[in-house]
Structure formats: structure tokens, C-alpha cells
C-alpha positions as a printed NumPy array, in Angstrom:
array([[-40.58 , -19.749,   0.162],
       [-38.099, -22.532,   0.394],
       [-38.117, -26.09 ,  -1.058],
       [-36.592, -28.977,  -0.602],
       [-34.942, -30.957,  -3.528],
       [-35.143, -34.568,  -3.023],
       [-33.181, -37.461,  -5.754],
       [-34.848, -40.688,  -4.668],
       [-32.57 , -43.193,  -3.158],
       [-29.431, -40.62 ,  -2.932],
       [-30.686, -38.123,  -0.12 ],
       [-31.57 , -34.207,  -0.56 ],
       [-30.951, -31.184,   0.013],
       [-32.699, -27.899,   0.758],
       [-33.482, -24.849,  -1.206],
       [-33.922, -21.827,   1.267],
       [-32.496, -18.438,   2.535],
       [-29.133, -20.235,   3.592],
       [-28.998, -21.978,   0.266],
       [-30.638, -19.754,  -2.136],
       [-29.344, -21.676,  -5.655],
       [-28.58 , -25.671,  -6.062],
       [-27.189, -26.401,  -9.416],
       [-27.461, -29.728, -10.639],
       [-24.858, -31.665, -12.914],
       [-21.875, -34.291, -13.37 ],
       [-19.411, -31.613, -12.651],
       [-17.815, -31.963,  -8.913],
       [-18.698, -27.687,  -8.59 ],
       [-22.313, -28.711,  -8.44 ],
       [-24.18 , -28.142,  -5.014],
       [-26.139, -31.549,  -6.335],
       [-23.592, -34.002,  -8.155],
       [-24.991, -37.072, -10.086],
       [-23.797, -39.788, -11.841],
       [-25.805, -39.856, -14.334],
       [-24.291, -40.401, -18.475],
       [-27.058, -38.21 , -19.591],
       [-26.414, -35.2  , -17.375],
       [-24.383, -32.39 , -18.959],
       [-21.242, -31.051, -16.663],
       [-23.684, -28.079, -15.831],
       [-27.094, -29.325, -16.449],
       [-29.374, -27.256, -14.448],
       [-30.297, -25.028, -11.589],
       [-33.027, -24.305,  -8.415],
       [-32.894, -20.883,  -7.186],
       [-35.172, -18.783,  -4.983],
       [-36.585, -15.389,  -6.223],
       [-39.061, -13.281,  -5.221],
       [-39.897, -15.276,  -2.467],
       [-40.513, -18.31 ,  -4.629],
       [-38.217, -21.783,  -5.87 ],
       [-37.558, -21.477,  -9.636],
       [-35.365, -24.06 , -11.942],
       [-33.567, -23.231, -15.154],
       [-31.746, -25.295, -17.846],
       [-28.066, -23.894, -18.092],
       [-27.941, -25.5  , -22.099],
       [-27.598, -28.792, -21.138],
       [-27.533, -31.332, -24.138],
       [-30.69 , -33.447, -23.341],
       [-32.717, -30.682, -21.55 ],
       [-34.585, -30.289, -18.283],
       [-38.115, -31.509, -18.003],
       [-40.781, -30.486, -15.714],
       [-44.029, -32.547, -15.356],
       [-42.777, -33.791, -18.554],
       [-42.281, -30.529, -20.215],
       [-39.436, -29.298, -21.839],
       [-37.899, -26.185, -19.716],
       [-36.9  , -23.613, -22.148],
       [-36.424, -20.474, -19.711],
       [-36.64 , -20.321, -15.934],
       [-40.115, -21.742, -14.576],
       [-41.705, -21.56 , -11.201],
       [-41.713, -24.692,  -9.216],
       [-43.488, -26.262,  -6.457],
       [-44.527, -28.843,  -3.774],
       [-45.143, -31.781,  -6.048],
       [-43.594, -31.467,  -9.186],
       [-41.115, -33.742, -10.856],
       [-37.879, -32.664, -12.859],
       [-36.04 , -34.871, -14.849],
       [-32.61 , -34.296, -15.555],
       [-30.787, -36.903, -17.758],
       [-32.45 , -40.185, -16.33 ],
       [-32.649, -38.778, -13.442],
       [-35.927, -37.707, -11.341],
       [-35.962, -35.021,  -9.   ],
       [-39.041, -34.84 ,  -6.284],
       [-39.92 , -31.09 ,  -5.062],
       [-41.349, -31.131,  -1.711],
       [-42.642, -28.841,   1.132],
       [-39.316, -27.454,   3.481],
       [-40.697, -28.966,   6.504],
       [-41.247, -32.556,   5.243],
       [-38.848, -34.8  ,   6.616],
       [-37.979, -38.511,   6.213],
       [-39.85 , -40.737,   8.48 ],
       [-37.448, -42.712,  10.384],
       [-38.507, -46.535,  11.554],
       [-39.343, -46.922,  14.453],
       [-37.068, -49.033,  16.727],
       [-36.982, -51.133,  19.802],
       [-34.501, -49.306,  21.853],
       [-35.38 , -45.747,  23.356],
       [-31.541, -43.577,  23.705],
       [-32.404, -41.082,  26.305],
       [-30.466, -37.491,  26.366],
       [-28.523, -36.759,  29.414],
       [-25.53 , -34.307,  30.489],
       [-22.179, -35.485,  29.966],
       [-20.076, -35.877,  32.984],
       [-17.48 , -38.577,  33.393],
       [-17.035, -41.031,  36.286],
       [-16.823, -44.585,  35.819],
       [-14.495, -47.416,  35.19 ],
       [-14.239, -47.409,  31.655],
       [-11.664, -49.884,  29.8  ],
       [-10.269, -49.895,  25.885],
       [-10.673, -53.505,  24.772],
       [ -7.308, -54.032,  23.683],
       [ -6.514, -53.598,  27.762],
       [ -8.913, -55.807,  28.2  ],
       [ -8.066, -58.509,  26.057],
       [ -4.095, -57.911,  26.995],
       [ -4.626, -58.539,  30.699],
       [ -4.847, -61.695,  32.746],
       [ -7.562, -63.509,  33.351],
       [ -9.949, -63.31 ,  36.802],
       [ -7.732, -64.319,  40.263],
       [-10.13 , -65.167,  42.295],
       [-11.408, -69.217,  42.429],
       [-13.681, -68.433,  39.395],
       [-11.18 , -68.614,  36.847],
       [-11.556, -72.418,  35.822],
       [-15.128, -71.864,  35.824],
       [-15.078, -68.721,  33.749],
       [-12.749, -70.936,  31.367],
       [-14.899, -73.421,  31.097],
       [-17.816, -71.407,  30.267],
       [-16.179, -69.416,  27.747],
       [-15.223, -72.94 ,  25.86 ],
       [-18.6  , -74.15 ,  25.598],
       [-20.002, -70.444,  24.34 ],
       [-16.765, -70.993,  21.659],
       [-18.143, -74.022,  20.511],
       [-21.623, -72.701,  20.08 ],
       [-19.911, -70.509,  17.743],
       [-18.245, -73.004,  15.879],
       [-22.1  , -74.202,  14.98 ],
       [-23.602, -73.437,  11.52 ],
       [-26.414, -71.843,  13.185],
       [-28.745, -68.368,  12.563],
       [-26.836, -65.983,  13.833],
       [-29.969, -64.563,  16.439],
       [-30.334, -68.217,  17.766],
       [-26.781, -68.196,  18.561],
       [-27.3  , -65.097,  20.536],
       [-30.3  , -65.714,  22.068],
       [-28.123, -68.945,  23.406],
       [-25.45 , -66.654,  24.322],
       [-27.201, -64.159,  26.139],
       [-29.23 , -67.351,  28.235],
       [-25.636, -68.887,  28.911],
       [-24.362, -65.557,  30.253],
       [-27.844, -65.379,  32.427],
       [-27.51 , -68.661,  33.937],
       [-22.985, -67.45 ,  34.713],
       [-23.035, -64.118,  35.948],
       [-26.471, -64.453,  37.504],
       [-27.273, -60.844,  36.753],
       [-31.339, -59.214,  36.469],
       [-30.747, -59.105,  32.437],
       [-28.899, -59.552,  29.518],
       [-29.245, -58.161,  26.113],
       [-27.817, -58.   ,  22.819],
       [-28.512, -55.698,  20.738],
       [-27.252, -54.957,  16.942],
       [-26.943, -52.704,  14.814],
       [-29.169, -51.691,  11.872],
       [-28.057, -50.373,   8.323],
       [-29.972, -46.998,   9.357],
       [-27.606, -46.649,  12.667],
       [-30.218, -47.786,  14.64 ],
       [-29.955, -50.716,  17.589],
       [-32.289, -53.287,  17.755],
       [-32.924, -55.889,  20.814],
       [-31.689, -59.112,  19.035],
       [-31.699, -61.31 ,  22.035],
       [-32.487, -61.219,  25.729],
       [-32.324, -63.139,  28.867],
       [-33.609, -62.552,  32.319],
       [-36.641, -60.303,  33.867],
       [-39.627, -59.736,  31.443],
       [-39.59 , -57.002,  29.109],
       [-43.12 , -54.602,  30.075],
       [-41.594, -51.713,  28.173],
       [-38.859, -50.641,  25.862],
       [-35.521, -51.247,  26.779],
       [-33.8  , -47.748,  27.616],
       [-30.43 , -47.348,  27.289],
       [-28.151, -43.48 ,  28.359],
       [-27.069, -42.287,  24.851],
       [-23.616, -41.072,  26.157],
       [-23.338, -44.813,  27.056],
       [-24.251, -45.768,  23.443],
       [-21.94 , -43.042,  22.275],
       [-18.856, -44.17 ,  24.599],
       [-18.955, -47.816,  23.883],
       [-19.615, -47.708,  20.372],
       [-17.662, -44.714,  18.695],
       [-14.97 , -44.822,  20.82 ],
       [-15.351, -49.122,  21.192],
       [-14.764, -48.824,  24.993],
       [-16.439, -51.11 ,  27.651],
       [-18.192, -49.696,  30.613],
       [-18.833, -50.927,  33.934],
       [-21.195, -49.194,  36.424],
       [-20.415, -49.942,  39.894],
       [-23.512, -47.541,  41.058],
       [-25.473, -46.133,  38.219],
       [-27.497, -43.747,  40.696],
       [-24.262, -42.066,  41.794],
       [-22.471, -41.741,  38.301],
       [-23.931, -38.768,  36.318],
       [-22.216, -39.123,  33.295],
       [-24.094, -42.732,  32.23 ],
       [-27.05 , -42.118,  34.923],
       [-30.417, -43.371,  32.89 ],
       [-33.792, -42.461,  34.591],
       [-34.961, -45.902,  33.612],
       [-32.149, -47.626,  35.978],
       [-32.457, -45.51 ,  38.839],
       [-35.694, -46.56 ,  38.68 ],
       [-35.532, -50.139,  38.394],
       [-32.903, -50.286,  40.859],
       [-29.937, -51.358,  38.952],
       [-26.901, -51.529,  41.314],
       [-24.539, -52.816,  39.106],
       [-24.309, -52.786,  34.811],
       [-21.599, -53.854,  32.067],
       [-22.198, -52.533,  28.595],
       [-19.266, -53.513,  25.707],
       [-19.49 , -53.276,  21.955],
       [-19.402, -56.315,  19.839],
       [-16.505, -55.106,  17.862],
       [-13.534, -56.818,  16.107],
       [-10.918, -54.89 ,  13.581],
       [-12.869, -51.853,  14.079],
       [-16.047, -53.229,  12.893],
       [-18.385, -52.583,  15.658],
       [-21.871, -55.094,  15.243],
       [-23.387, -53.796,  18.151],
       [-23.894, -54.   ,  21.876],
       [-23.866, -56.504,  25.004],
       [-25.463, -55.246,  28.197],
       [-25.931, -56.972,  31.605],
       [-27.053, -55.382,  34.687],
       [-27.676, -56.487,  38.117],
       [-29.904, -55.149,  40.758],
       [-29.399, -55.963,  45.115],
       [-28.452, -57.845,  46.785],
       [-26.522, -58.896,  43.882],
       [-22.845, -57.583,  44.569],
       [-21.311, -54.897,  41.915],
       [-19.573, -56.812,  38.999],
       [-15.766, -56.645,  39.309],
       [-13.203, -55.727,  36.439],
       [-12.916, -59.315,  36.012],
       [-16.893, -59.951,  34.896],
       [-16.269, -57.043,  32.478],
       [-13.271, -58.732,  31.079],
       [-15.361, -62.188,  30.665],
       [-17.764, -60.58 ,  28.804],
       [-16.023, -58.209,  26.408],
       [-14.44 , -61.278,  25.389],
       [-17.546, -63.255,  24.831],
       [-19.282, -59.813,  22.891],
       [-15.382, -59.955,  21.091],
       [-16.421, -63.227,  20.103],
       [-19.651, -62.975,  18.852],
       [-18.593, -60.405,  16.672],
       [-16.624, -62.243,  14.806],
       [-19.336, -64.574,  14.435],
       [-21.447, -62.143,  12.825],
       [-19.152, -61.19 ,  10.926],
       [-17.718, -64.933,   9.364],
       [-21.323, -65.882,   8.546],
       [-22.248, -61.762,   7.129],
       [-18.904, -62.572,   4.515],
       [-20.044, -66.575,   4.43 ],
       [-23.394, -65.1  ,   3.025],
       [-22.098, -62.438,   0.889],
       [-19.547, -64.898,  -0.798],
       [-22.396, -67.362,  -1.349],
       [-24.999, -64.812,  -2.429],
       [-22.561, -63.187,  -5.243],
       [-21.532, -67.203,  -6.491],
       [-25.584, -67.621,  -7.191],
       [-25.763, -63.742,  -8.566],
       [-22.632, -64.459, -10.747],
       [-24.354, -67.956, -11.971],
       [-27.352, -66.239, -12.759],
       [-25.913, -63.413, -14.456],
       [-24.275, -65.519, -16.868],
       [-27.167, -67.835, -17.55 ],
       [-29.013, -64.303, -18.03 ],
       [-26.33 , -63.664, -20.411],
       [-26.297, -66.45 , -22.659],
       [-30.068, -65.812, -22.795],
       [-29.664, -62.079, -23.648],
       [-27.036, -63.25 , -26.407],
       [-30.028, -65.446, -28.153],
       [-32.678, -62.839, -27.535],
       [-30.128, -59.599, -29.443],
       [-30.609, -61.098, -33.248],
       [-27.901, -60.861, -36.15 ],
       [-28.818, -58.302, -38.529],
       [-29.945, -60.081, -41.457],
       [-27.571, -60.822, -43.883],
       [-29.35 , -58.656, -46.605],
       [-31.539, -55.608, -47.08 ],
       [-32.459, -54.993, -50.495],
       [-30.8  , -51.566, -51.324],
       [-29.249, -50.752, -47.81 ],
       [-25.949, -51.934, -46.433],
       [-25.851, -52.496, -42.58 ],
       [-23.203, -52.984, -39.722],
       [-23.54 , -52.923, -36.128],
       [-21.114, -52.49 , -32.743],
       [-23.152, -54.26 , -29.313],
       [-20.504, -54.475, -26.507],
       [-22.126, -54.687, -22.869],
       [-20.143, -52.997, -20.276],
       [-21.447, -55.571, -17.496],
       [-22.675, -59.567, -17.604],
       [-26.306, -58.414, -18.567],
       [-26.943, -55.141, -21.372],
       [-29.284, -52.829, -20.696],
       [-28.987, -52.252, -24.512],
       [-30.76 , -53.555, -27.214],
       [-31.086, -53.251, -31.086],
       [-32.831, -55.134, -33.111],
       [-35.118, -55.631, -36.529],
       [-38.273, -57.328, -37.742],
       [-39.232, -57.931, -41.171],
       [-42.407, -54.67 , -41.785],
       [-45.115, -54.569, -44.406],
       [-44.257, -54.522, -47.88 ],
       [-41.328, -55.443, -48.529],
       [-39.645, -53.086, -45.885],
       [-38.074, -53.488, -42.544],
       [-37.831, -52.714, -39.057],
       [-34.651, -51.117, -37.542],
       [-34.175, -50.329, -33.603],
       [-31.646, -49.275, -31.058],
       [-32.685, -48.168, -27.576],
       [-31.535, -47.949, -23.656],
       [-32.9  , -49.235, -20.884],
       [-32.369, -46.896, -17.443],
       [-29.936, -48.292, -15.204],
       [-27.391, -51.084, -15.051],
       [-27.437, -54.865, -14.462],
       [-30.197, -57.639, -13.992],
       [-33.416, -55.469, -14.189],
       [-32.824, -53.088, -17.244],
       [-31.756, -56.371, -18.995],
       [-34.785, -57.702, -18.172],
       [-36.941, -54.965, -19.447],
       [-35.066, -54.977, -22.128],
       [-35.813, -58.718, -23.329],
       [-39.343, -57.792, -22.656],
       [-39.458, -55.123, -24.809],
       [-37.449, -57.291, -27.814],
       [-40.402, -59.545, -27.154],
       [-43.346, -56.491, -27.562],
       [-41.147, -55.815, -30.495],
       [-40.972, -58.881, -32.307],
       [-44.671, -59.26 , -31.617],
       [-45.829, -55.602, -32.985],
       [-43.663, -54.816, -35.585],
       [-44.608, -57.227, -38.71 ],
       [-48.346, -55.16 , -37.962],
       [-47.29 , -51.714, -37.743],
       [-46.457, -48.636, -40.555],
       [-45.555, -45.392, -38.546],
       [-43.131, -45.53 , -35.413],
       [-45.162, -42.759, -34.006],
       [-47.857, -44.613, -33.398],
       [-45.87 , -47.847, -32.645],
       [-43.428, -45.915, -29.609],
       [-47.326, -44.862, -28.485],
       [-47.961, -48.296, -27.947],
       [-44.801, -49.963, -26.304],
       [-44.438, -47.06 , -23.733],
       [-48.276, -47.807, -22.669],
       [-47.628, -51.321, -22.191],
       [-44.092, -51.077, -20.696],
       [-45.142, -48.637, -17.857],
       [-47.336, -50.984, -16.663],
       [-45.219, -53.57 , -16.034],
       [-41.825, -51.422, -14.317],
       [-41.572, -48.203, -11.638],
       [-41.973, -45.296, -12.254],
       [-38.057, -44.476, -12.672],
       [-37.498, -47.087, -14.939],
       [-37.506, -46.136, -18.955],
       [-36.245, -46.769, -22.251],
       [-35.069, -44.558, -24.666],
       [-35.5  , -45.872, -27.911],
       [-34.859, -44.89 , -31.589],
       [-37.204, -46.609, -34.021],
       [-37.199, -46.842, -37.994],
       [-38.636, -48.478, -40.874],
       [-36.899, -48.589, -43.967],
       [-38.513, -48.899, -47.27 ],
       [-36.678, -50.764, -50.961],
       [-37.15 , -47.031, -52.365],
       [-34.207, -45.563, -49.771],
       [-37.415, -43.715, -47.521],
       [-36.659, -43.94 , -43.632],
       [-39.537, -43.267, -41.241],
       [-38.468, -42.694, -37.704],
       [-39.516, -41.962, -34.181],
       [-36.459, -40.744, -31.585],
       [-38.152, -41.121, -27.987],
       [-35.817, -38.928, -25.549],
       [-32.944, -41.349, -27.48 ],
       [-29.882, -39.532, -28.528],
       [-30.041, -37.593, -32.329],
       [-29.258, -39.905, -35.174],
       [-26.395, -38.647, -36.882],
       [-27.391, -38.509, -41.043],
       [-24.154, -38.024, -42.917],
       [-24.99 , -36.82 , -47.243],
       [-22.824, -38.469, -49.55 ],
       [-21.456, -35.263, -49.802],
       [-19.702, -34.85 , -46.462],
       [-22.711, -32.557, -44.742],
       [-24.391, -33.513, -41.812],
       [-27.655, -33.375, -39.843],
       [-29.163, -34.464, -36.539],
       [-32.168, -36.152, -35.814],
       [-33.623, -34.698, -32.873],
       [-36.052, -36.444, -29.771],
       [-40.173, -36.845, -30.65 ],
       [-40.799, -37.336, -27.748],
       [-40.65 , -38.502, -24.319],
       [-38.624, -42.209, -23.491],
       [-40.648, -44.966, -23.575],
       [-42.623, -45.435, -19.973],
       [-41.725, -42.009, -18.912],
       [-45.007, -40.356, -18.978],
       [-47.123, -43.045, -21.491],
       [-50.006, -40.726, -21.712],
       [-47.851, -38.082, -23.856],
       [-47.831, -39.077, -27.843],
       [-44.645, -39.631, -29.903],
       [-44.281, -38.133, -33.313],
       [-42.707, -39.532, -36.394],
       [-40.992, -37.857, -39.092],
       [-39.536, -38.929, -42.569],
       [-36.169, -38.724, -45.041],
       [-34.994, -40.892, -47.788],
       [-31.639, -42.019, -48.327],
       [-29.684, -41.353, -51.643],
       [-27.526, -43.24 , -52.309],
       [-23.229, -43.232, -50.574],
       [-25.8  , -41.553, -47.693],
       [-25.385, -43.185, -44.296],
       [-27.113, -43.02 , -40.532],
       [-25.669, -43.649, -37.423],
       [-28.345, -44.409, -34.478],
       [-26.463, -45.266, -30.887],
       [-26.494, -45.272, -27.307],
       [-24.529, -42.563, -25.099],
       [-22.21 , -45.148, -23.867],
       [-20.509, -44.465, -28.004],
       [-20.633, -40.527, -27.607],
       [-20.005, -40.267, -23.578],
       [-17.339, -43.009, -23.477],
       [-14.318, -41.126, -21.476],
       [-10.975, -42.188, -20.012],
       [-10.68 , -41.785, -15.802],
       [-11.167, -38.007, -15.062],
       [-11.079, -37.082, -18.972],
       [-13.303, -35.728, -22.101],
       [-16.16 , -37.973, -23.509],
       [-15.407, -38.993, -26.66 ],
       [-18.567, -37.055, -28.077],
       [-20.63 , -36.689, -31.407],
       [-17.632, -35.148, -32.662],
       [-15.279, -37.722, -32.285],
       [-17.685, -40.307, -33.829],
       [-18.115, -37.837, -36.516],
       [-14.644, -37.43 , -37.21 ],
       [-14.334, -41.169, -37.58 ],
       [-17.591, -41.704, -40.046],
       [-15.718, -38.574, -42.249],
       [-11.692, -40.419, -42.122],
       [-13.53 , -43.523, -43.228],
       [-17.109, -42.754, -45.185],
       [-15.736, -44.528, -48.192],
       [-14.977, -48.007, -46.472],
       [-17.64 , -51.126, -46.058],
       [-19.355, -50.523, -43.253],
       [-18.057, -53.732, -41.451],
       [-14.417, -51.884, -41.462],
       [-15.771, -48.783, -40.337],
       [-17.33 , -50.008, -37.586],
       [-14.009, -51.773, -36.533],
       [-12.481, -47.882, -36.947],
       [-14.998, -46.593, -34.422],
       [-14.075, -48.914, -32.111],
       [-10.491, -48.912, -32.057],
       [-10.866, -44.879, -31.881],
       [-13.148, -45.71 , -28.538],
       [-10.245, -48.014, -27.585],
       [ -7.454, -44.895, -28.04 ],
       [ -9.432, -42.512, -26.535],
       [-10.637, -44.428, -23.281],
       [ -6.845, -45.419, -22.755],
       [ -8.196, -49.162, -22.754],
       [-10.095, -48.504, -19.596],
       [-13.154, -50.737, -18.451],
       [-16.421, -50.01 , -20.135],
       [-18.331, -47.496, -18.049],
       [-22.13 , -48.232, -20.578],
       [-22.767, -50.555, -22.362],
       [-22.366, -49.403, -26.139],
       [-24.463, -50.088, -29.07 ],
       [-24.026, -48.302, -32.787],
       [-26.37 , -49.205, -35.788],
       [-25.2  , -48.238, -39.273],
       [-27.319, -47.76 , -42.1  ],
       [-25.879, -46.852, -46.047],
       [-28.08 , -46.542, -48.688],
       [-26.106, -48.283, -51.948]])
């Protein structure tokens, strides 16, 4: 029995006897490609077997989780679980579920597709000469006072509704309407003039098709005789007579005008469908100017806010203090946008030792920053009472899922270091800690646990080591170990490694500057793609 495989937000796609497998990863061979820094090339797959939807992990570097279990070999799945792959998290639902779509104001009816009917691109339009007849100072003066309207700072659907009344009161037709577009496709009545509405406004979809892909203007001299546009709805209402033109400009199409007229009414003439392509020509590049007026505005505030939100952030990340009784320590914070979704950190603990932390917040920009600065703040508040990170990584994913979604998390690496050289730690889903002996050997210091907010109600564990001395840790974020130049290798736990070997010897201040000039090298000086955050910790 099929599934279908859903990624919140970025669509899905269906696991069945025409797609039996869907592997997931950050390769482009995927069936199901994410961007995602924690995703391995080849991260995992869905396949169908025996009549039911499995999912594997194909060795991917920070596993595949279902329910919040660790997937070790292929497991059964289901209507209703979760996967989590990287940060990402993967809804299984039933095949025949599909996404409810809103419901609109405009019905687009189904009919045949013939072709008969004056039908005119608008650059013809536009090109030609104006109407011949004794109308054409009228129609000039009309068109002048519905430009100045638009010269107006005024809501764009008050300027139509004004528009679609001065076109009424013109042409004299039954009705007018305007109707725009929506971001799902759809088109909504935006303003009307003329007969009242008793039901939905019905519209022939090769109609909607013709003037808006193909950004054509159509006029019906006798909707009841042309088969190719004929609605039921007009034949109906007796519409002798209808123009229909896209609000379009450089390509852009906004939406629709319509106007139709019903007996004794005469048809509209070439020249009526001319006037108003010209008006709808107009108002789209109304829409438009104030759409780019608003964006410019709304990113000026967003880029003002992002840099007060900055210099905040700046206050809230803390210096590491200047001295730890037997430990040397250096640190690398550089954000790759205005606000981090990083954050490291420390807090005097009991008994002489201290607090040490590095974690990631899900996502990019103003919300993972925040979260971030709220958990500095649980932090700051917790620490000075606490002995075991265990416990402590219990309590901060408890509180932090109840204050962000359900696809928001932290991954966090937490440790208290004691005068003697003893480390206690607690990795929740962070990357291993990288512990390099004195004598050249390494080891890594693997996930306890889920990330913080995940799935709160499962417990963290802690574990232990001491330090000798010349020994040194490393505790970072991906954006160190995944940093890559365009279409290239990450730079990896072995290229950090290589670095912490070439210059083990050196004060840590130095060899921090070495890791980042080999991030430099190997990026090619490209833009920051995550933030990046290294902590390093030598026992003297």
C-alpha cells in the first residue's frame, strides 16, 4: 500500500506502484532534494515492499529518526508517523489525502475548445489608433481622469473599485469586474460595478486560459453563438456582448478586467476593447508601483530591525572570561546573516567550576535568533543552580517547546568544567565534539540525545572525561565542518582536524585564526552559507 511523503512548506510527493522508492538527500540524484546542512548527499530512503512503505538510513552522518527513534535497519512506516532527516521533518500520510485548496470567489467552468472570436494581442492594441467615431474626445477625457486616480496614493482595491464604477458609468455595460490574482493561482473578485451579485461570478476557463497565459484580449460579439468562450452562466443571463483583457504589463499579468453587456445594449466595437485594455494596462502598473513601493518600504523597516536585533544579539553572546583556572580558551562566532541563529556561551557553576555551551538554533534569520536569546536567557538563569547537563538539557528542551513550533529546535552541546581538568557533558542531536590527546590521537563525542524541543518528553544523558594536560576539545556548529565553496566539498571534520594537528602546539588565540583562514582557502572567499561558531578548550 502506497504513501504519500509530505516536507511541510516544500510540497510532496507520492510513494506507490509508479514510484516504488524516494530517496531523500542534498545530492541533485535524489527523487526528494533538500537543502538542508545536516542532510548527508544520500541520507535516506522510502520504498514499498511486500505491499507495504518502508524507510531506511543509507549511513548518513546524523541518522534518520522515526517517532524520535533512531533507524538502524529498514522499518515499516505508516499513516502518521514523522521522520526526521537532518532538521528536517517528514509527514507520512494516507495516498488519497490531498491538500485542501481555499475556496475562492470565482467558479472557472470546463468547456470544449473551439475558436471563433475577435481576439487581439495587446501590443496591437496599444499600437493602433485610437476610436474614429465622435467618441474619441470623450474616451480621452475619461481615460485622463482614470490616470489621475492612479497618480493617487490610494489602497490599491479602492482604486479599483473607482475604476471599475468609472468604466460603469462610460461604457454603460450590465457589469464590470476586476478580478486579481492570488499567490495560489487563484482569481478573486476585487472590485465590481453594475447588476447585483446573487451568485458567484462564473467565468469560461478557456477564456481565463486565453487572456491570461497567452495575455490576449477578447471580445464577444455574441457569446451564445461562439462555442469556444460560450459559458452556461451567460447564455443564461443574456449577455449579448462581453470584453475580457488581462491586467498585464512587461509580462507580469495581475489579473483580469471583464465587462459585459446584455440587449438592447449594442455589441461593443474593437474600439471599446481598445479603451479598456488600456485602462486594465494601466492599472497594472498601478499594482505593480505600489506591490515594489511596499516591498522597498517593508525590507528598509526589516533591514532597521535586523540591525537593531543585531546590536542586541552582540550584547546578549558574552566574551569568554578572561580566565579559567587551569583551562585555556578561544572561540570563532561569525554569523552568516544580520541575526545568528548561533549561540555559545558560559556561566560561572558550583564550586569553583564553570559552564561552557555552543548550540544551533533551526533555521535562518529573525526567529532562530530570537529563540536563541531566549535560550541565553534560560541559560544564564539555570546554570549557577545546576551539576549534570543531563538533567539541565532535560529542563531547557521542556521549557523551550513550549514557547516555539513544532519544527523549530536547538541543538546544543553543554559542559561543565571542573579546576581538577574533569569535563561533564551532554551533546543533544549537536555535532560530536572533537577531543584531541596531547599525544596526537583522537576521539568523538557522540549525540545523548535528541535536540532541544524536538520531542521534550525523551531524557538526555550525560557522560564524563577529564582533561590532561596539552589535551584540547573542539565543540562547533556544522556551518565549521559543512562550510563548502559553490558546487564543491564541505570542508569536513577532517579538514578541521588537519588544522588542530598543523597547529596543536600554538595558543589557542592563533589557532583559531588558522582555522579560519583554512575556511577562508577552502570556501574560495565565498559568502557564508551558516553561521559558524567553534569553542576551544586546552587543559594547561
Amino acid at each position: 500500500m502506497g504513501v504519500v511523503i509530505q516536507v511541510p512548506g516544500k510540497g510532496r510527493c507520492a510513494l506507490d506502484a509508479a514510484q516504488p522508492e524516494v530517496t531523500v538527500g542534498r545530492g541533485s540524484g535524489n527523487v526528494l532534494v533538500l537543502e538542508d546542512g545536516m542532510l548527508s548527499r544520500h541520507h535516506a530512503r522510502c520504498f514499498l515492499k511486500e505491499n507495504r512503505a518502508w524507510v531506511e538510513d543509507l549511513g548518513s552522518r546524523h541518522g534518520t529518526f522515526l517517532n524520535g527513534h533512531r533507524v538502524e535497519y529498514p522499518v515499516a512506516i505508516q499513516e502518521g508517523d514523522r521522520l526526521l532527516v537532518g532538521r528536517t521533518e517528514i509527514r507520512i500520510l494516507p495516498p488519497d489525502q490531498d491538500p485542501t485548496k481555499p475556496s475562492g470567489t470565482v467558479v472557472v467552468e470546463d468547456h470544449p475548445h473551439p475558436a471563433l472570436t475577435l481576439v487581439r494581442p495587446l501590443s496591437e492594441l496599444f499600437s493602433k489608433a485610437g476610436p474614429s467615431d465622435g467618441r474619441w474626445s470623450e474616451a480621452l477625457d475619461f481615460l485622463h481622469d482614470a490616470s489621475l486616480d492612479l497618480l493617487k496614493e490610494a489602497d490599491p482595491r479602492v482604486m479599483l473599485e473607482r475604476m471599475a464604477k468609472g468604466l460603469h458609468g462610460f461604457l454603460k455595460p450590465q457589469r464590470v469586474a476586476i478580478l486579481l490574482r492570488q499567490p495560489d493561482g487563484e482569481l478573486e473578485m476585487t472590485a465590481y460595478a453594475g447588476k447585483a451579485q446573487t451568485e458567484p461570478f462564473r467565468i469560461s476557463k478557456n477564456l481565463v486560459a486565453k487572456v491570461l497565459e497567452q495575455q490576449e484580449a477578447v471580445l464577444l460579439r455574441d457569446p451564445a453563438l461562439d462555442a469556444a468562450y460560450q459559458s452556461a452562466s451567460m447564455v443564461l443571463s443574456q449577455i449579448s456582448s462581453a470584453i475580457v483583457t488581462p491586467l498585464a504589463l512587461d509580462g507580469q499579468v495581475e489579473g483580469l478586467l471583464y465587462v459585459d453587456a446584455r440587449i438592447p445594449r449594442d455589441p461593443f466595437t474593437e474600439e471599446d476593447l481598445r479603451l479598456v485594455s488600456s485602462l486594465a494596462h494601466m492599472a497594472a502598473a498601478k499594482l505593480q508601483q505600489t506591490r515594489l513601493l511596499s516591498e522597498v518600504a517593508h525590507k528598509r523597516k526589516m533591514e532597521e530591525e535586523l540591525a537593531l536585533a543585531r546590536r542586541i544579539q552582540e550584547r546578549l553572546m558574552p566574551l569568554l572570561p578572561p580566565e579559567l583556572p587551569g583551562f585555556e580558551l578561544a572561540s570563532l562566532h561569525e554569523p552568516s546573516r544580520q541575526v545568528s541563529g548561533d549561540l555559545f556561551g558560559h556561566f560561572p557553576g558550583p564550586e569553583g567550576s564553570a559552564w561552557l555551551w555552543v548550540a544551533d538554533v533551526s533555521g535562518k534569520g529573525l526567529g532562530p535568533g530570537l529563540l536563541m536569546a531566549t535560550m541565553q536567557a534560560y541559560l544564564d538563569a539555570w546554570a549557577d543552580n545546576s551539576s549534570d547537563p543531563g538533567p539541565l538539557a532535560d529542563r531547557l528542551s521542556h521549557t523551550l517547546a513550549r514557547h516555539t513550533t513544532r519544527n523549530r529546535y536547538i541543538t546544543a552541546f553543554l559542559l561543565r568544567a571542573e579546576p581538577g581538568g574533569t569535563i561533564q557533558y551532554c551533546n543533544a542531536g549537536h555535532n560530536p565534539g572533537l577531543l584531541r590527546r596531547a599525544d596526537g590521537s583522537l576521539e568523538q563525542l557522540e549525540s545523548q540525545g535528541m535536540p532541544l524541543a524536538l520531542f521534550p518528553e525523551q531524557a538526555h544523558g550525560s557522560s564524563h572525561l577529564t582533561l590532561a594536560p596539552g589535551d584540547m576539545l573542539a565543540i562547533f556548529t556544522d556551518g565549521i565542518t559543512e562550510a563548502a565553496p559553490a558546487d564543491g566539498e564541505d570542508f569536513e571534520l577532517t579538514g578541521l582536524q588537519a588544522v588542530l594537528d598543523r597547529h596543536a602546539s600554538e595558543p589557542l588565540p592563533q589557532v583559531i585564526a588558522r582555522i579560519a583562514e583554512a575556511l577562508h582557502e577552502h570556501t574560495q572567499g565565498g559568502p557564508l552559507a551558516d553561521d559558524r561558531t567553534l569553542l576551544l578548550i586546552r587543559r594547561r
